[in-house]
C-alpha positions as MATLAB code, in Angstrom:
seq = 'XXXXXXXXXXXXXXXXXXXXXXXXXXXXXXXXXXXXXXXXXXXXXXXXXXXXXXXXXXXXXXXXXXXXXXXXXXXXXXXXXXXXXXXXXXXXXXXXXXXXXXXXXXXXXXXXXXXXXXXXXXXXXXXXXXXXXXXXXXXXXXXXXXXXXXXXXXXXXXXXXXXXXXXXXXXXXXXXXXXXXXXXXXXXXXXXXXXXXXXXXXXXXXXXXXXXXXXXXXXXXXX';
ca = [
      20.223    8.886  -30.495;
      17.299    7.027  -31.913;
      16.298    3.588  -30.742;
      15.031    0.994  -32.277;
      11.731   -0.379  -31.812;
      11.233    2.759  -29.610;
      12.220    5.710  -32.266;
      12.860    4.275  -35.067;
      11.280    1.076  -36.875;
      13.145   -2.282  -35.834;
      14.153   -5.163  -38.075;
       9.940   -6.193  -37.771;
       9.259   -2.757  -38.426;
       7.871   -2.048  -35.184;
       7.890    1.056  -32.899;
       6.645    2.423  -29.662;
       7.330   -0.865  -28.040;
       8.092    1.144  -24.778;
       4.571    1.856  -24.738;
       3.164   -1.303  -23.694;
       1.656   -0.688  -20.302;
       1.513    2.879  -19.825;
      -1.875    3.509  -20.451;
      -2.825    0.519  -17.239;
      -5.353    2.254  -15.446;
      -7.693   -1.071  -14.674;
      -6.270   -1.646  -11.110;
      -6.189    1.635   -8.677;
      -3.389    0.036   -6.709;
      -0.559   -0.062   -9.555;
       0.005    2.906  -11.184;
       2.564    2.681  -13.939;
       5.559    5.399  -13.799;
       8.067    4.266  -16.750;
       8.527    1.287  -18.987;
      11.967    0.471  -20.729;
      12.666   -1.655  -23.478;
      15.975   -3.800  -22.661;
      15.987   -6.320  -25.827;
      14.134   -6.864  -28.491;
      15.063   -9.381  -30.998;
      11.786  -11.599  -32.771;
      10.161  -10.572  -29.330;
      10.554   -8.265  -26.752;
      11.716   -7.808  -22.910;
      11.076   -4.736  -20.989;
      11.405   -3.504  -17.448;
       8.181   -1.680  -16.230;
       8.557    0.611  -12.773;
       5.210    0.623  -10.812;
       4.266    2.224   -7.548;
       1.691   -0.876   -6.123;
      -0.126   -0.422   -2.541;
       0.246   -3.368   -0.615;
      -2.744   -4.868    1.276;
      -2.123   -2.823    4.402;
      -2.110    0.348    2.497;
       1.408    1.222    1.943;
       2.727    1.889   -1.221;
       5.994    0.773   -2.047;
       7.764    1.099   -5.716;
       8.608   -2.289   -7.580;
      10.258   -3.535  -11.068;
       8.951   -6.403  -12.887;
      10.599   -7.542  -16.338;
       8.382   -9.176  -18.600;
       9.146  -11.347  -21.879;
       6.385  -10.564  -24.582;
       6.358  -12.796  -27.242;
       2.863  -12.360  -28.213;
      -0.543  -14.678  -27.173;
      -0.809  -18.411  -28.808;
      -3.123  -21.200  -29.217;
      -2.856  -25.223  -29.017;
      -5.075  -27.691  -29.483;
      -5.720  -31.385  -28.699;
      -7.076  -33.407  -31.548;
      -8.921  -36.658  -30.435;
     -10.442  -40.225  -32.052;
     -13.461  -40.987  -29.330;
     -13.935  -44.404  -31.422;
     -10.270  -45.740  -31.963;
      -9.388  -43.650  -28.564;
      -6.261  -41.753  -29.892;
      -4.901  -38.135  -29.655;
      -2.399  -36.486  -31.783;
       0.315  -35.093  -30.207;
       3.944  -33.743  -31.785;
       7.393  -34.359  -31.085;
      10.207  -31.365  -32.300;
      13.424  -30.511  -30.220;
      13.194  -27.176  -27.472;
      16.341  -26.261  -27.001;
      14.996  -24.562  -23.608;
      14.085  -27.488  -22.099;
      17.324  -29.308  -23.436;
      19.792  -26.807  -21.494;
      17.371  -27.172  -18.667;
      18.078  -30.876  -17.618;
      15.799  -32.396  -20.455;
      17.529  -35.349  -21.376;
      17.554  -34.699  -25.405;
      15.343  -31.504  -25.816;
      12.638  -33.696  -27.958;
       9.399  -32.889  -26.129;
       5.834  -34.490  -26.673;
       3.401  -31.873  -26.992;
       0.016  -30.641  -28.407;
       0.229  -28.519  -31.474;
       0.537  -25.205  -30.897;
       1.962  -21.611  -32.380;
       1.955  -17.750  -31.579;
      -1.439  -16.119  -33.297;
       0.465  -13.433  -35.384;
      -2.033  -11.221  -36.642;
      -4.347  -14.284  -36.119;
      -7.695  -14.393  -33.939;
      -7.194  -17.450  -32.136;
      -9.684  -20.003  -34.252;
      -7.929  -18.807  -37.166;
      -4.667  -19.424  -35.983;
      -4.855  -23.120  -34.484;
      -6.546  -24.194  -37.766;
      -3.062  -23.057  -38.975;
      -1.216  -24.536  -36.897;
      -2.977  -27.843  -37.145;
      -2.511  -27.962  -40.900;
       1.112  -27.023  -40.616;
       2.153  -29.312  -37.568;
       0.080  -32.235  -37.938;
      -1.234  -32.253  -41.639;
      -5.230  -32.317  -40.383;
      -7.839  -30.272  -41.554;
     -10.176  -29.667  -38.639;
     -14.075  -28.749  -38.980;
     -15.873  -28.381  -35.516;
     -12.728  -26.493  -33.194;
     -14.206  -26.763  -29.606;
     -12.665  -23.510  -27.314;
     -11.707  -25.219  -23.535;
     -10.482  -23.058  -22.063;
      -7.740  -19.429  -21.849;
      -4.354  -19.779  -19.081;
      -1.570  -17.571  -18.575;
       1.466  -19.774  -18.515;
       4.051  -18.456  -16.668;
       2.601  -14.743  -15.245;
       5.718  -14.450  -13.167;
       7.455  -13.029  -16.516;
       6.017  -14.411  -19.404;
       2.924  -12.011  -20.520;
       1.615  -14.734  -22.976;
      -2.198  -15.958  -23.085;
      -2.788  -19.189  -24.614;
      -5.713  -20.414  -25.866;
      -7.040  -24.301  -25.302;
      -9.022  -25.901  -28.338;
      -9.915  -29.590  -28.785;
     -11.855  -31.283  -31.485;
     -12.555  -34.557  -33.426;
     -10.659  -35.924  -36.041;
     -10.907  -39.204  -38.095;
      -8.205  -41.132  -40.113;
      -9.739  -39.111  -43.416;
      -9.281  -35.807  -41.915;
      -5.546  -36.393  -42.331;
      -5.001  -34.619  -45.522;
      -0.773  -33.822  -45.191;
       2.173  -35.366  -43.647;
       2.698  -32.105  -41.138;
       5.765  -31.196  -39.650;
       5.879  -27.917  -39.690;
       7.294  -24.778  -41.840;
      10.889  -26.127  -42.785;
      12.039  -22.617  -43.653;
      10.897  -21.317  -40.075;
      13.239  -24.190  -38.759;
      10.547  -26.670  -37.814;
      11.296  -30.418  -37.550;
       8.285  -31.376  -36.323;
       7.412  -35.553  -35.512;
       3.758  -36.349  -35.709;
       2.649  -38.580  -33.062;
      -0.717  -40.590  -32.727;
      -0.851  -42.170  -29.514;
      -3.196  -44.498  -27.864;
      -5.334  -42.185  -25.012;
      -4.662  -44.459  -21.944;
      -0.737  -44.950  -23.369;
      -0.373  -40.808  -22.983;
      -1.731  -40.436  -19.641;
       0.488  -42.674  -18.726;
       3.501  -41.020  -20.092;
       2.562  -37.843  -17.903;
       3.007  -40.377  -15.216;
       6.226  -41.648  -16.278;
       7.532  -38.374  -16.950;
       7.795  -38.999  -20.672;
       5.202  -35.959  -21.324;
       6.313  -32.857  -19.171;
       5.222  -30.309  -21.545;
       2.809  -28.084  -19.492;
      -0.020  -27.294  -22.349;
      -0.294  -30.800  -23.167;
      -0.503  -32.100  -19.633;
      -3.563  -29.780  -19.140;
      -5.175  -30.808  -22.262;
      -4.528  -34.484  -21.601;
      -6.280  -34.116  -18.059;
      -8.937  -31.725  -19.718;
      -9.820  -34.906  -22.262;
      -9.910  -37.589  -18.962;
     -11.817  -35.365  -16.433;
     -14.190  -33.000  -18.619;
     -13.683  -33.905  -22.323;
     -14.107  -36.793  -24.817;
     -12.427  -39.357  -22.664;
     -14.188  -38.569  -19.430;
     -16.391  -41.316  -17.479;
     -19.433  -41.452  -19.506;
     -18.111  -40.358  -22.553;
     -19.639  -37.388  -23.957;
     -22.449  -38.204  -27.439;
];
């Protein structure tokens, strides 16, 4: 029977997606030995078997399942003069059947790259989410988010904005299901709602402490 994704082309037209991984050969203590595809839907989940020695020598066979829904950028646009950042505000449902009071999370822009390089991709994003048109994109820094299961790399990018770089309303792609809120906020005013637990949004918690130890809002604010 053909499969899917694996066989066959799936609904994105993909195949081969039980390939991913094989081919590891960076680390001579994991050797790969089979990888299954369990679901695939817009992304993908598989279960990869590895043999991995252990510190002490001994090898010992393990099974990891990891989500792979593609790498992503977000960025962190920022007034040094009137002291503002631009956040969003849209509804996760993940967080909301998670013990989020309403699912409506403050967060940096952000989005999947696609067939995007990164740059390319949060200039999209920005124009989509939060109607700006950006010029100088500054790259921060790269994190794995979750590495326990999640194989996704995100990429960190800040820059300037003015009032006049605000060329749309944002709020998304309707027909992709966005709702999106654009939020500008004072600098001081979201620190402080990482304090009060009103931003718990990972991304944006490291870009917000990015902008007050190393970045535009850091003691002797950068020319």
């Amino acid at each position: 029977m053909k499969t899917p994704g694996v066989d066959v082309p799936d609904h994105r037209g993909r195949t081969g997606l039980d390939r991913t991984g094989r081919e590891l050969d960076r680390n001579p203590d994991v050797v790969i030995r089979d990888v299954e595809l369990t679901s695939q839907g817009w992304h993908v989940l598989r279960r990869t078997t590895f043999d991995y020695r252990r510190r002490d020598g001994r090898w010992e066979r393990q099974q990891r399942e990891t989500y792979d829904r593609g790498n992503g950028a977000v960025i962190l646009p920022y007034d040094v003069e009137r002291r503002t950042v631009l956040l969003t505000r849209q509804f996760r449902f993940s967080a909301y059947v998670n013990d989020h009071p309403d699912g409506l999370l403050i967060e940096a822009a952000a989005g999947l790259l696609d067939a995007d390089d990164p740059l390319t991709a949060i200039r999209r994003e920005s124009a989509e989410e939060l109607g700006v048109t950006l010029s100088r994109i500054e790259h921060v820094f790269d994190a794995y988010m979750s590495p326990g299961s999640v194989t996704e790399r995100l990429h960190f990018f800040a820059a300037a904005y003015t009032p006049e770089n605000r060329t749309s309303e944002g709020g998304g792609v309707a027909d992709e299901g966005e709702d999106i809120e654009v939020l500008e906020l004072d600098f001081g005013e979201a620190l402080a709602m990482i304090r009060e637990g009103q931003i718990t949004d990972g991304k944006t918690i490291m870009l917000l402490q990015w902008a007050a130890l190393h970045g535009p809002f850091a003691p002797g604010d950068r020319p």
